[in-house]
mmCIF file of C-alpha atoms and ligand atoms in Angstrom:
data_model
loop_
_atom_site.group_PDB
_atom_site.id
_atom_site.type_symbol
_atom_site.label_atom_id
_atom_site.label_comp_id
_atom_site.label_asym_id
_atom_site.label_seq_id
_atom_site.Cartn_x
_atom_site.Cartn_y
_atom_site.Cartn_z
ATOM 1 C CA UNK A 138 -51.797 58.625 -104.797
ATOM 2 C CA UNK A 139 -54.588 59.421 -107.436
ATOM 3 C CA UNK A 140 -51.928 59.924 -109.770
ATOM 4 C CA UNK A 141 -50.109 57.237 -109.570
ATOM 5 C CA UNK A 142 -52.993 54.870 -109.727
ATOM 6 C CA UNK A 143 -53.510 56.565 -113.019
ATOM 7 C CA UNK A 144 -50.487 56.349 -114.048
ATOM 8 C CA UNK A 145 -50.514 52.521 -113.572
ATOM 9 C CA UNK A 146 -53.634 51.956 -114.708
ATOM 10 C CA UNK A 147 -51.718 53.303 -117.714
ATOM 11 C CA UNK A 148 -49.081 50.866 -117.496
ATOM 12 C CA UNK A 149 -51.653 48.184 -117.826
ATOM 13 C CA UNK A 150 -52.508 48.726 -121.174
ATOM 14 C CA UNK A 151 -50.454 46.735 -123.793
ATOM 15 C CA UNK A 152 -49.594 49.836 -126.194
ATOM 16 C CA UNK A 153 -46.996 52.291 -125.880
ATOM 17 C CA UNK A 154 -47.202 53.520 -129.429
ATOM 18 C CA UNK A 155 -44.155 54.944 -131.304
ATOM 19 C CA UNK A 156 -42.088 57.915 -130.059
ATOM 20 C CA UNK A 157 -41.971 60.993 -133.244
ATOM 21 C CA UNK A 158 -39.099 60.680 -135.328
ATOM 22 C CA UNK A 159 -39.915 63.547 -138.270
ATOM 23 C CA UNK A 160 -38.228 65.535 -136.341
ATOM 24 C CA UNK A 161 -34.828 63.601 -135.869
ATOM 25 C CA UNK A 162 -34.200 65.600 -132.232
ATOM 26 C CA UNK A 163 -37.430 64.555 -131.427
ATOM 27 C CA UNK A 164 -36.444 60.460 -131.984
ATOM 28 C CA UNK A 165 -34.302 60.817 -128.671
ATOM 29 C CA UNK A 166 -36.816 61.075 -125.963
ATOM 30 C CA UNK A 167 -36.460 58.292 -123.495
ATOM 31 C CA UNK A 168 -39.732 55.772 -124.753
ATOM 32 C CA UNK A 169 -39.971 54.796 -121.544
ATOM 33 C CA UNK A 170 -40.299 57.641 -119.899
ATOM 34 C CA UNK A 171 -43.876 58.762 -117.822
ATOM 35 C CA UNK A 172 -44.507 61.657 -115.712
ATOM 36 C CA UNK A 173 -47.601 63.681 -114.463
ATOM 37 C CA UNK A 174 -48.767 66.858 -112.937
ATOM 38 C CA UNK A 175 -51.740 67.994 -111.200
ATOM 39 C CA UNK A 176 -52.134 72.019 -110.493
ATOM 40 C CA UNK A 177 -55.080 73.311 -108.625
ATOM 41 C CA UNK A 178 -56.281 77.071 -109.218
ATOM 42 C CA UNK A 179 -54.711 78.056 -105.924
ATOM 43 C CA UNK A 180 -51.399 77.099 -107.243
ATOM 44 C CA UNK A 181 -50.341 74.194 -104.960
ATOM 45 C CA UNK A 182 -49.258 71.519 -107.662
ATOM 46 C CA UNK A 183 -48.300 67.864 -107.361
ATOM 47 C CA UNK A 184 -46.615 65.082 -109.616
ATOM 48 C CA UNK A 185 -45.631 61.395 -109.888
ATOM 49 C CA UNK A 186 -42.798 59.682 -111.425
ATOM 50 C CA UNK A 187 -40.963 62.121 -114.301
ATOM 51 C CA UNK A 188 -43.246 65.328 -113.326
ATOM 52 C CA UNK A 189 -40.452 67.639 -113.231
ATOM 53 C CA UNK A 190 -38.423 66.463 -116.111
ATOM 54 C CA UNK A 191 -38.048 69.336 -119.373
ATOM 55 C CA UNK A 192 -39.493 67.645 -122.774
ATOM 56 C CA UNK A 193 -40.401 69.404 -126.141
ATOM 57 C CA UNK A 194 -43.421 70.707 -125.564
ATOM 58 C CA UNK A 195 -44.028 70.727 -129.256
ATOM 59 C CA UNK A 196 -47.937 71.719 -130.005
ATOM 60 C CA UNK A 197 -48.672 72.172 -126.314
ATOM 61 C CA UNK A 198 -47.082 75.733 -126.968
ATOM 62 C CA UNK A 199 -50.089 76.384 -129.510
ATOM 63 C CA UNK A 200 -52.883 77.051 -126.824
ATOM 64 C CA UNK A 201 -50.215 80.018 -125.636
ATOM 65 C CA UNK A 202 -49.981 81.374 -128.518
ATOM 66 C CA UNK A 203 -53.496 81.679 -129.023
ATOM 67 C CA UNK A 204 -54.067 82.941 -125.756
ATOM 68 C CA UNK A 205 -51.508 85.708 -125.831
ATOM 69 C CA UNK A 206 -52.685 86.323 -129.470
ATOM 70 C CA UNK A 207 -56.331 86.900 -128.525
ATOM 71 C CA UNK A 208 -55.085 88.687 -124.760
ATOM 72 C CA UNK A 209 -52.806 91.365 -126.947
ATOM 73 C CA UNK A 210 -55.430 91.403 -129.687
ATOM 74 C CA UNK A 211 -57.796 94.558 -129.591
ATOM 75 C CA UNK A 212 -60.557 92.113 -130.054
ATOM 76 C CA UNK A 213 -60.216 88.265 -131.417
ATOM 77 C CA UNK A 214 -61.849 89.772 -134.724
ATOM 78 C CA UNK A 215 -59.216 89.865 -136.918
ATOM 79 C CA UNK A 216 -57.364 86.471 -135.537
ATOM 80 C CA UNK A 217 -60.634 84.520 -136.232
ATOM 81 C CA UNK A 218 -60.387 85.879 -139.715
ATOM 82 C CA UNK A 219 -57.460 84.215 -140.374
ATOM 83 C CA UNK A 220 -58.363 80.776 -138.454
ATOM 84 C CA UNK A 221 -61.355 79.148 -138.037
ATOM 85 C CA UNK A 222 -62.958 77.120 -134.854
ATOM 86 C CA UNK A 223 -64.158 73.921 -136.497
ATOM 87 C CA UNK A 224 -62.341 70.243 -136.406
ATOM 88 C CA UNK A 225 -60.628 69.300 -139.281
ATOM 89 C CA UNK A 226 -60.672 65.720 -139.612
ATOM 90 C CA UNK A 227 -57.559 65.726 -141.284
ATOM 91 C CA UNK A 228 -53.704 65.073 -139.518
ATOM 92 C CA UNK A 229 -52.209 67.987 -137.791
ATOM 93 C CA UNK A 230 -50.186 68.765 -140.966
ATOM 94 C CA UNK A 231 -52.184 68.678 -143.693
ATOM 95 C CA UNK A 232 -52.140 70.292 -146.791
ATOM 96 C CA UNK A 233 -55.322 69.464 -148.560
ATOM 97 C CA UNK A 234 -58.316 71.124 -146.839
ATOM 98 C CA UNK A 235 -56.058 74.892 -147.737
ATOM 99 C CA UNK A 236 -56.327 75.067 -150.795
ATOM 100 C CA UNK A 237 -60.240 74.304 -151.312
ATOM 101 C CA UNK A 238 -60.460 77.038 -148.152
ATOM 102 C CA UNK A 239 -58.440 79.463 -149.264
ATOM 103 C CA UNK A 240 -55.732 79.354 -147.728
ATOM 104 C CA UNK A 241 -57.368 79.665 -143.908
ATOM 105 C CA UNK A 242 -57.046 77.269 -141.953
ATOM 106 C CA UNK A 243 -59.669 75.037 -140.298
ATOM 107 C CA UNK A 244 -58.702 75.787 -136.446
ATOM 108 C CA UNK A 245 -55.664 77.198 -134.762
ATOM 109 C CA UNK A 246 -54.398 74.132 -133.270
ATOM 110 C CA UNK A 247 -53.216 72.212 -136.738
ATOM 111 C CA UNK A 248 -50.113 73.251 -138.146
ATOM 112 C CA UNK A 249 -51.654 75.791 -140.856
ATOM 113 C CA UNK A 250 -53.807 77.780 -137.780
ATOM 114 C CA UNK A 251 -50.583 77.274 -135.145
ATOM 115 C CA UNK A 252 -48.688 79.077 -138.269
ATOM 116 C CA UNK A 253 -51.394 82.162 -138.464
ATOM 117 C CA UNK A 254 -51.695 82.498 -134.627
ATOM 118 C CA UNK A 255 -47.636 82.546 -134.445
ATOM 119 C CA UNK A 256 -47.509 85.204 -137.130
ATOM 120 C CA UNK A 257 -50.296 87.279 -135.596
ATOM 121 C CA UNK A 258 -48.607 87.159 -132.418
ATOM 122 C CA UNK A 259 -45.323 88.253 -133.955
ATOM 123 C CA UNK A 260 -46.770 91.538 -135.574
ATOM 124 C CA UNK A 261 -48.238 92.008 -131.888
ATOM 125 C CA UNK A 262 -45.330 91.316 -130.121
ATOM 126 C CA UNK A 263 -41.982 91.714 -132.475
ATOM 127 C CA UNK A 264 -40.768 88.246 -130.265
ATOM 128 C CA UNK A 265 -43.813 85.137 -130.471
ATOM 129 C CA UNK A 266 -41.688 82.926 -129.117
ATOM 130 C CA UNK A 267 -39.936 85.699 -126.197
ATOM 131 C CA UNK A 268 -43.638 86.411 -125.491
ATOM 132 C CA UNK A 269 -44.808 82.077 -124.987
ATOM 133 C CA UNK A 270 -40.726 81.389 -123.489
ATOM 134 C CA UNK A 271 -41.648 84.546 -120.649
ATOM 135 C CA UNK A 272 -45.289 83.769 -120.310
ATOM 136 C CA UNK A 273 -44.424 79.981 -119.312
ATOM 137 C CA UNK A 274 -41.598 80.725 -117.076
ATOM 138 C CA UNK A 275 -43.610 83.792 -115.735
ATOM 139 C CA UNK A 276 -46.731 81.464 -114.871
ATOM 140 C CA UNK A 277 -44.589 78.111 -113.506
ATOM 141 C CA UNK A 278 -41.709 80.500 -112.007
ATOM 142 C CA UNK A 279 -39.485 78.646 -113.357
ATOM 143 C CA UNK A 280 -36.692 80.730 -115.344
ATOM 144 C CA UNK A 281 -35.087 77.527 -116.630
ATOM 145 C CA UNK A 282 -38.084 77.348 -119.108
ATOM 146 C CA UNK A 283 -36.180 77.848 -122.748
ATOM 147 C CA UNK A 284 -36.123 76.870 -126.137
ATOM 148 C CA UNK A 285 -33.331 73.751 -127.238
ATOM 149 C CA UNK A 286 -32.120 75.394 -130.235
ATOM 150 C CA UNK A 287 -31.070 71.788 -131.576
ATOM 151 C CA UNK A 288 -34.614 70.763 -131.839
ATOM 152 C CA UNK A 289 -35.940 73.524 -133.683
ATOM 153 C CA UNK A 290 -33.217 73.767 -135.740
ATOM 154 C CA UNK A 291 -33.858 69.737 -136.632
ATOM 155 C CA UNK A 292 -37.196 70.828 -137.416
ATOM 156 C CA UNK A 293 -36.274 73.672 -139.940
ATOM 157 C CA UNK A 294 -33.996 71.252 -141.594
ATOM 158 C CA UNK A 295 -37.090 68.976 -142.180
ATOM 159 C CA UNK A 296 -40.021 71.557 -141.906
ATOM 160 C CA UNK A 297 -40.719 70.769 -145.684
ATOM 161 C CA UNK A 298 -44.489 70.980 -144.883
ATOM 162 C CA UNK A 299 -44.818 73.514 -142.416
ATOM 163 C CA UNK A 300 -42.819 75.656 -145.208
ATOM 164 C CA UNK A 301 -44.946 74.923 -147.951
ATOM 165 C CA UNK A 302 -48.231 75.650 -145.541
ATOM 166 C CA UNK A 303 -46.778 78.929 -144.893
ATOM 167 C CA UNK A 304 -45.925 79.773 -148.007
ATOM 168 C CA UNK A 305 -49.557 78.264 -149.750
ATOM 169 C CA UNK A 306 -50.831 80.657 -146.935
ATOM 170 C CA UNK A 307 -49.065 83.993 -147.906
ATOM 171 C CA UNK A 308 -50.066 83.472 -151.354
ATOM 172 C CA UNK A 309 -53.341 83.943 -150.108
ATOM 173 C CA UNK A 310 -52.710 87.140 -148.198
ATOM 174 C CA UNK A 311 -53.238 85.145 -145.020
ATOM 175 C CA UNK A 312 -49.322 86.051 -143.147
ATOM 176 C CA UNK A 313 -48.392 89.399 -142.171
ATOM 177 C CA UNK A 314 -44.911 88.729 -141.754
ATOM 178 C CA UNK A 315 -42.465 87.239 -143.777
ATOM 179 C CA UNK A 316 -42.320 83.215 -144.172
ATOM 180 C CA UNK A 317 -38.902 82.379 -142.989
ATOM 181 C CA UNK A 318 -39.498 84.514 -139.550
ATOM 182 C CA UNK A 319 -43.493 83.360 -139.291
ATOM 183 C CA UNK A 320 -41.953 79.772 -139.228
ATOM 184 C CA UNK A 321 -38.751 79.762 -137.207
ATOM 185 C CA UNK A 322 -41.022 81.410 -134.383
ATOM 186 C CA UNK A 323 -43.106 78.524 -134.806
ATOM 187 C CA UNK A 324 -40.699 75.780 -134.385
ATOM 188 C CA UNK A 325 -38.774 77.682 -131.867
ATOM 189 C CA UNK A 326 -41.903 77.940 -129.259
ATOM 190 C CA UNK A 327 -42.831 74.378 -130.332
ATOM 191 C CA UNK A 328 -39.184 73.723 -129.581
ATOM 192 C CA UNK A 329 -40.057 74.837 -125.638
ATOM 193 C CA UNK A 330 -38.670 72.622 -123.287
ATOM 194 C CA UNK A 331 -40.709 72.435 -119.821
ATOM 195 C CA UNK A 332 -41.936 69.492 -117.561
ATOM 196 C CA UNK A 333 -45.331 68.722 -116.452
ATOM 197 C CA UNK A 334 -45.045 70.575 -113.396
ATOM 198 C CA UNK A 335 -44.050 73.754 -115.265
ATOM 199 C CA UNK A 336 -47.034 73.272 -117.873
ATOM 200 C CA UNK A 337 -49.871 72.533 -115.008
ATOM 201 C CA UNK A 338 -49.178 75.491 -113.581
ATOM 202 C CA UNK A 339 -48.750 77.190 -116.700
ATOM 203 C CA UNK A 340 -52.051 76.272 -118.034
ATOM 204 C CA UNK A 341 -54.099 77.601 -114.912
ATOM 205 C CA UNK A 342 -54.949 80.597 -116.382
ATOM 206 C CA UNK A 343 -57.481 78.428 -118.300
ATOM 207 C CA UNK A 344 -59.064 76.828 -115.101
ATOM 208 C CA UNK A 345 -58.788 80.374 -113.836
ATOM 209 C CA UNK A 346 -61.364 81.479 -116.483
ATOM 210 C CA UNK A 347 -58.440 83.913 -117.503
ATOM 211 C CA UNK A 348 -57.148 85.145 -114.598
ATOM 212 C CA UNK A 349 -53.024 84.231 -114.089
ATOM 213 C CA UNK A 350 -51.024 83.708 -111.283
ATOM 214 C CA UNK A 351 -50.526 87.268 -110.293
ATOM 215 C CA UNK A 352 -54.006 87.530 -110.108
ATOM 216 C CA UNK A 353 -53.853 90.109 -113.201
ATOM 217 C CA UNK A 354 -56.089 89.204 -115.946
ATOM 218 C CA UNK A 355 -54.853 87.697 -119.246
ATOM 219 C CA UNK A 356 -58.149 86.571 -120.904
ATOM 220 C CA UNK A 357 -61.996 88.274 -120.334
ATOM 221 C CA UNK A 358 -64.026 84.826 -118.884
ATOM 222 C CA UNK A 359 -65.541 84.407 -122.199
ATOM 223 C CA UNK A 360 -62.625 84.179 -124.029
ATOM 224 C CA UNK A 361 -61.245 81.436 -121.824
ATOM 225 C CA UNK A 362 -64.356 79.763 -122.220
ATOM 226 C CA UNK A 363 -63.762 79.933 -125.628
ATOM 227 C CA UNK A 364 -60.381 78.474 -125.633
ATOM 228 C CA UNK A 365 -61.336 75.927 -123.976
ATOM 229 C CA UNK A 366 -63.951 74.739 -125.834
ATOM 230 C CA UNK A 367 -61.716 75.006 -128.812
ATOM 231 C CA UNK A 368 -59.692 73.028 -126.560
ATOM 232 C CA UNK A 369 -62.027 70.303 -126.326
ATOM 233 C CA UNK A 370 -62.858 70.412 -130.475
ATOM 234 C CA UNK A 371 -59.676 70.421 -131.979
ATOM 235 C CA UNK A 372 -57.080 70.332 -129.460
ATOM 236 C CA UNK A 373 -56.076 66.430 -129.965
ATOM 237 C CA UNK A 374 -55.506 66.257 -133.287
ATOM 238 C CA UNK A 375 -58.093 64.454 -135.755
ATOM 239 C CA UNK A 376 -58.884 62.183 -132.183
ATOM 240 C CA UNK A 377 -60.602 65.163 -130.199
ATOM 241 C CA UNK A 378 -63.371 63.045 -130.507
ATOM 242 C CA UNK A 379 -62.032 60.104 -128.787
ATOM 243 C CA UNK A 380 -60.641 62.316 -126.459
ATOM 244 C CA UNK A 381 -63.402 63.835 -125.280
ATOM 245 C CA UNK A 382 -64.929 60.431 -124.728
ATOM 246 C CA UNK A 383 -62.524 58.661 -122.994
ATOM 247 C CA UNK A 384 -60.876 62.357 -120.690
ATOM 248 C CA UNK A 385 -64.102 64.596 -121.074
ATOM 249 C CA UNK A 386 -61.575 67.627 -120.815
ATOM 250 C CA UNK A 387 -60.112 70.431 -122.820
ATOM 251 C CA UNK A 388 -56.813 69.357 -123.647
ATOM 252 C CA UNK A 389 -54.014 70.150 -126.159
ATOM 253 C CA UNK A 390 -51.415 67.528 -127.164
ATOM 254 C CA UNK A 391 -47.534 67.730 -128.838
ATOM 255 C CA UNK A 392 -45.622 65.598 -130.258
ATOM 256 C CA UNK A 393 -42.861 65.503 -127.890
ATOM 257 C CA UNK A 394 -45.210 63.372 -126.046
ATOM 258 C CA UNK A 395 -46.964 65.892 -123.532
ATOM 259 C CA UNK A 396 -50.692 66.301 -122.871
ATOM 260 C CA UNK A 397 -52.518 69.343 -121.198
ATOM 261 C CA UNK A 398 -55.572 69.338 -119.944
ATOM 262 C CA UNK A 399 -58.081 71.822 -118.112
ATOM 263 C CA UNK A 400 -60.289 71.358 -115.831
ATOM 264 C CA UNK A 401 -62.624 74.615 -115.187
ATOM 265 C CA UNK A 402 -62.576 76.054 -111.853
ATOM 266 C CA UNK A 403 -60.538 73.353 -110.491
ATOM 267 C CA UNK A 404 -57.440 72.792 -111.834
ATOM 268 C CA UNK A 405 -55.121 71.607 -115.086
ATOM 269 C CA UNK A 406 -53.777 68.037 -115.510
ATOM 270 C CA UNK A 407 -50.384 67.544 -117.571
ATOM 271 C CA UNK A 408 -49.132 64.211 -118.436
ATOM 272 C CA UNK A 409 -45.945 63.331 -120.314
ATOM 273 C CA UNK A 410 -45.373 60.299 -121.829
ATOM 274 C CA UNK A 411 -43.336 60.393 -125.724
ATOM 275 C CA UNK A 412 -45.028 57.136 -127.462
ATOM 276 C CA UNK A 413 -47.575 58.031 -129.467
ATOM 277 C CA UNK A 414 -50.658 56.737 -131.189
ATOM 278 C CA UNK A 415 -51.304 56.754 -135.174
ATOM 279 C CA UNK A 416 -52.886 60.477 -134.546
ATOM 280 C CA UNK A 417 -50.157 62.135 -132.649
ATOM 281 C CA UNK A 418 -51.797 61.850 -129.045
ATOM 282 C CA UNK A 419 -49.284 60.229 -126.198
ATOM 283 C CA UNK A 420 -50.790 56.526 -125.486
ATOM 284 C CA UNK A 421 -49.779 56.547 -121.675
ATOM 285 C CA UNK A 422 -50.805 60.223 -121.246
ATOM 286 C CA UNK A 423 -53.953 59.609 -122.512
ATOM 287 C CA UNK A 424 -54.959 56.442 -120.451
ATOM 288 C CA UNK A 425 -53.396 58.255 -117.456
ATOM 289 C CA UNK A 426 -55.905 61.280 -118.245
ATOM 290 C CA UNK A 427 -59.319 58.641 -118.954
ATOM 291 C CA UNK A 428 -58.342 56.444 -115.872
ATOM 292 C CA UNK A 429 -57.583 59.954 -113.485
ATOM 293 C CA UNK A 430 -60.998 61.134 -114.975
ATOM 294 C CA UNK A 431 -62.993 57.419 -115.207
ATOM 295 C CA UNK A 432 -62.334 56.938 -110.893
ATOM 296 C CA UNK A 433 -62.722 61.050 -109.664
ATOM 297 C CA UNK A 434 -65.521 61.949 -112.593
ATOM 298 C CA UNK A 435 -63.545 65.122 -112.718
ATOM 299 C CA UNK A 436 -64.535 65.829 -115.960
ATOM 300 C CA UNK A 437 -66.800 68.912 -117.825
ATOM 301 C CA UNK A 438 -69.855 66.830 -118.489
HETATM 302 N N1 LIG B 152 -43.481 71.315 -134.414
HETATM 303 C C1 LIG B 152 -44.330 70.204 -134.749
HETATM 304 C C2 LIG B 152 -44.725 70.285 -136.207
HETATM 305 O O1 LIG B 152 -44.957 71.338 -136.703
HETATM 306 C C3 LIG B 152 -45.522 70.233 -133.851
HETATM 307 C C4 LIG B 152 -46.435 69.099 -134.112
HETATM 308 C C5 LIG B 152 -47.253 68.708 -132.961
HETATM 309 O O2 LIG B 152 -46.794 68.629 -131.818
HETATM 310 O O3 LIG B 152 -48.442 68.444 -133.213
HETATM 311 O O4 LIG B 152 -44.811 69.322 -136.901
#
């Protein structure tokens, strides 16, 4: 019920924004299409309208990665090295602020930091995107979670900047693995497909304070405090600002069209809409998320 009054509350307003098309797999998604999730930290998890339909999760995968990063990590010293914690005011896949920093990137959820986190958690793992594909089917129990090899390999073909990122980055020292695997790990996990349902109940660990659904723990408390606020900082592009105004929640977006969001101690809210505004962010999913917030105050402040 309190979904779906979201969810047309939504409707209501007269955007829809423009679905991604720089990836050409990604120019398919249905524009019309609108789905949403709500998980509570028991487990028990409930949707509305396309809840349970697989789309790219794109950049949603990035708050994995880091998790699993910093979980197999022997401390997050060495990751945080690499990435920083601060906005960057710039668009997700900018070049400009790297070379002036050199070569680390402003926070892990633009391309350059997704990039550093991916290849950290490939000399941890040997498999980034086994580790994300497992952890997400682990954590939704759904074993149908899996990469669609056609849109990554879309995205290789046109990766031009996420290629020249990683490469402006290893001449810096900043990669410990080699370019070509560092970035078809990266578009393979962003390449995910899952639904909303899948990714609410993936994303409990983080309302969990870093507990998962086994009840074994992934992340200490203060690192999934951490997260989170890195969530709520950077996690919606170069609008995390606006974001936090108008949803007052952690949240990570993709450009497939998806939206994440935490809420600590409670739950995790996933929306999934594929038109997006001029920063990246889905325009239903995010007047879904401020109208769900706006009526329950369900919200960190
Ligand atoms: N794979 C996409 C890219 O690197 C992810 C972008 C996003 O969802 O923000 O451009």
């Amino acid at each position: 019920m309190l979904l779906q009054e979201a969810m047309e509350a939504a409707r209501r307003a007269p955007a829809r924004g423009r679905v991604a098309d720089y990836i050409p797999a990604l120019a398919q998604a249905d524009p019309t299409a609108f789905g949403m999730a709500i998980a509570t930290v028991d487990g028990a998890v409930f949707g509305a309208g396309d809840w349970e339909h697989p789309f790219s999760i794109q950049s949603v995968s990035k708050l994995f990665t880091l998790a699993l990063a910093l979980a197999l990590a022997d401390g997050g010293d060495e990751l945080w090295r690499g990435v920083g914690r601060e906005p960057s005011g710039n668009p997700f896949n900018s070049l400009v602020q790297l070379e002036s920093e050199n070569g680390i990137p402003r926070n892990p959820f633009i391309n350059a930091g997704a990039l550093v986190v991916t290849d950290r958690l490939l000399k941890l793992t040997g498999d980034a995107v086994g580790a994300v594909r497992d952890f997400l089917r682990a954590e939704s129990g759904n074993p149908a979670v899996a990469v669609d090899d056609s849109v990554a390999s879309s995205e290789a073909q046109h990766g031009h900047r996420n290629a020249a990122m990683a490469h402006f980055m290893a001449s810096y020292g900043n990669l410990r693995n080699p370019v070509d695997s560092v970035l078809a790990h990266y578009y393979a996990h962003c390449a995910i497909e899952a639904s909303c349902r899948d990714l609410a109940l993936a994303g409990l660990f983080l309302a969990r304070h870093g507990t998962r659904a086994d009840g074994s723990r992934l992340l200490s408390r203060s690192e999934a405090k951490r997260i989170n606020a890195v969530l709520l900082t950077c996690g919606t592009y170069d609008a995390a600002g606006e974001f936090a105004y108008r949803v007052g929640l952690p949240g990570k977006s993709g450009v497939g069209g998806g939206v994440l969001a935490v809420l600590p101690g409670r739950g995790t809210v996933c929306v999934w809409g594929p038109g997006l505004d001029a920063a990246g962010n889905s325009v239903l999913g995010v007047a879904a998320l401020d109208a769900l917030t706006t009526a329950t105050g369900w919200s960190v402040f």
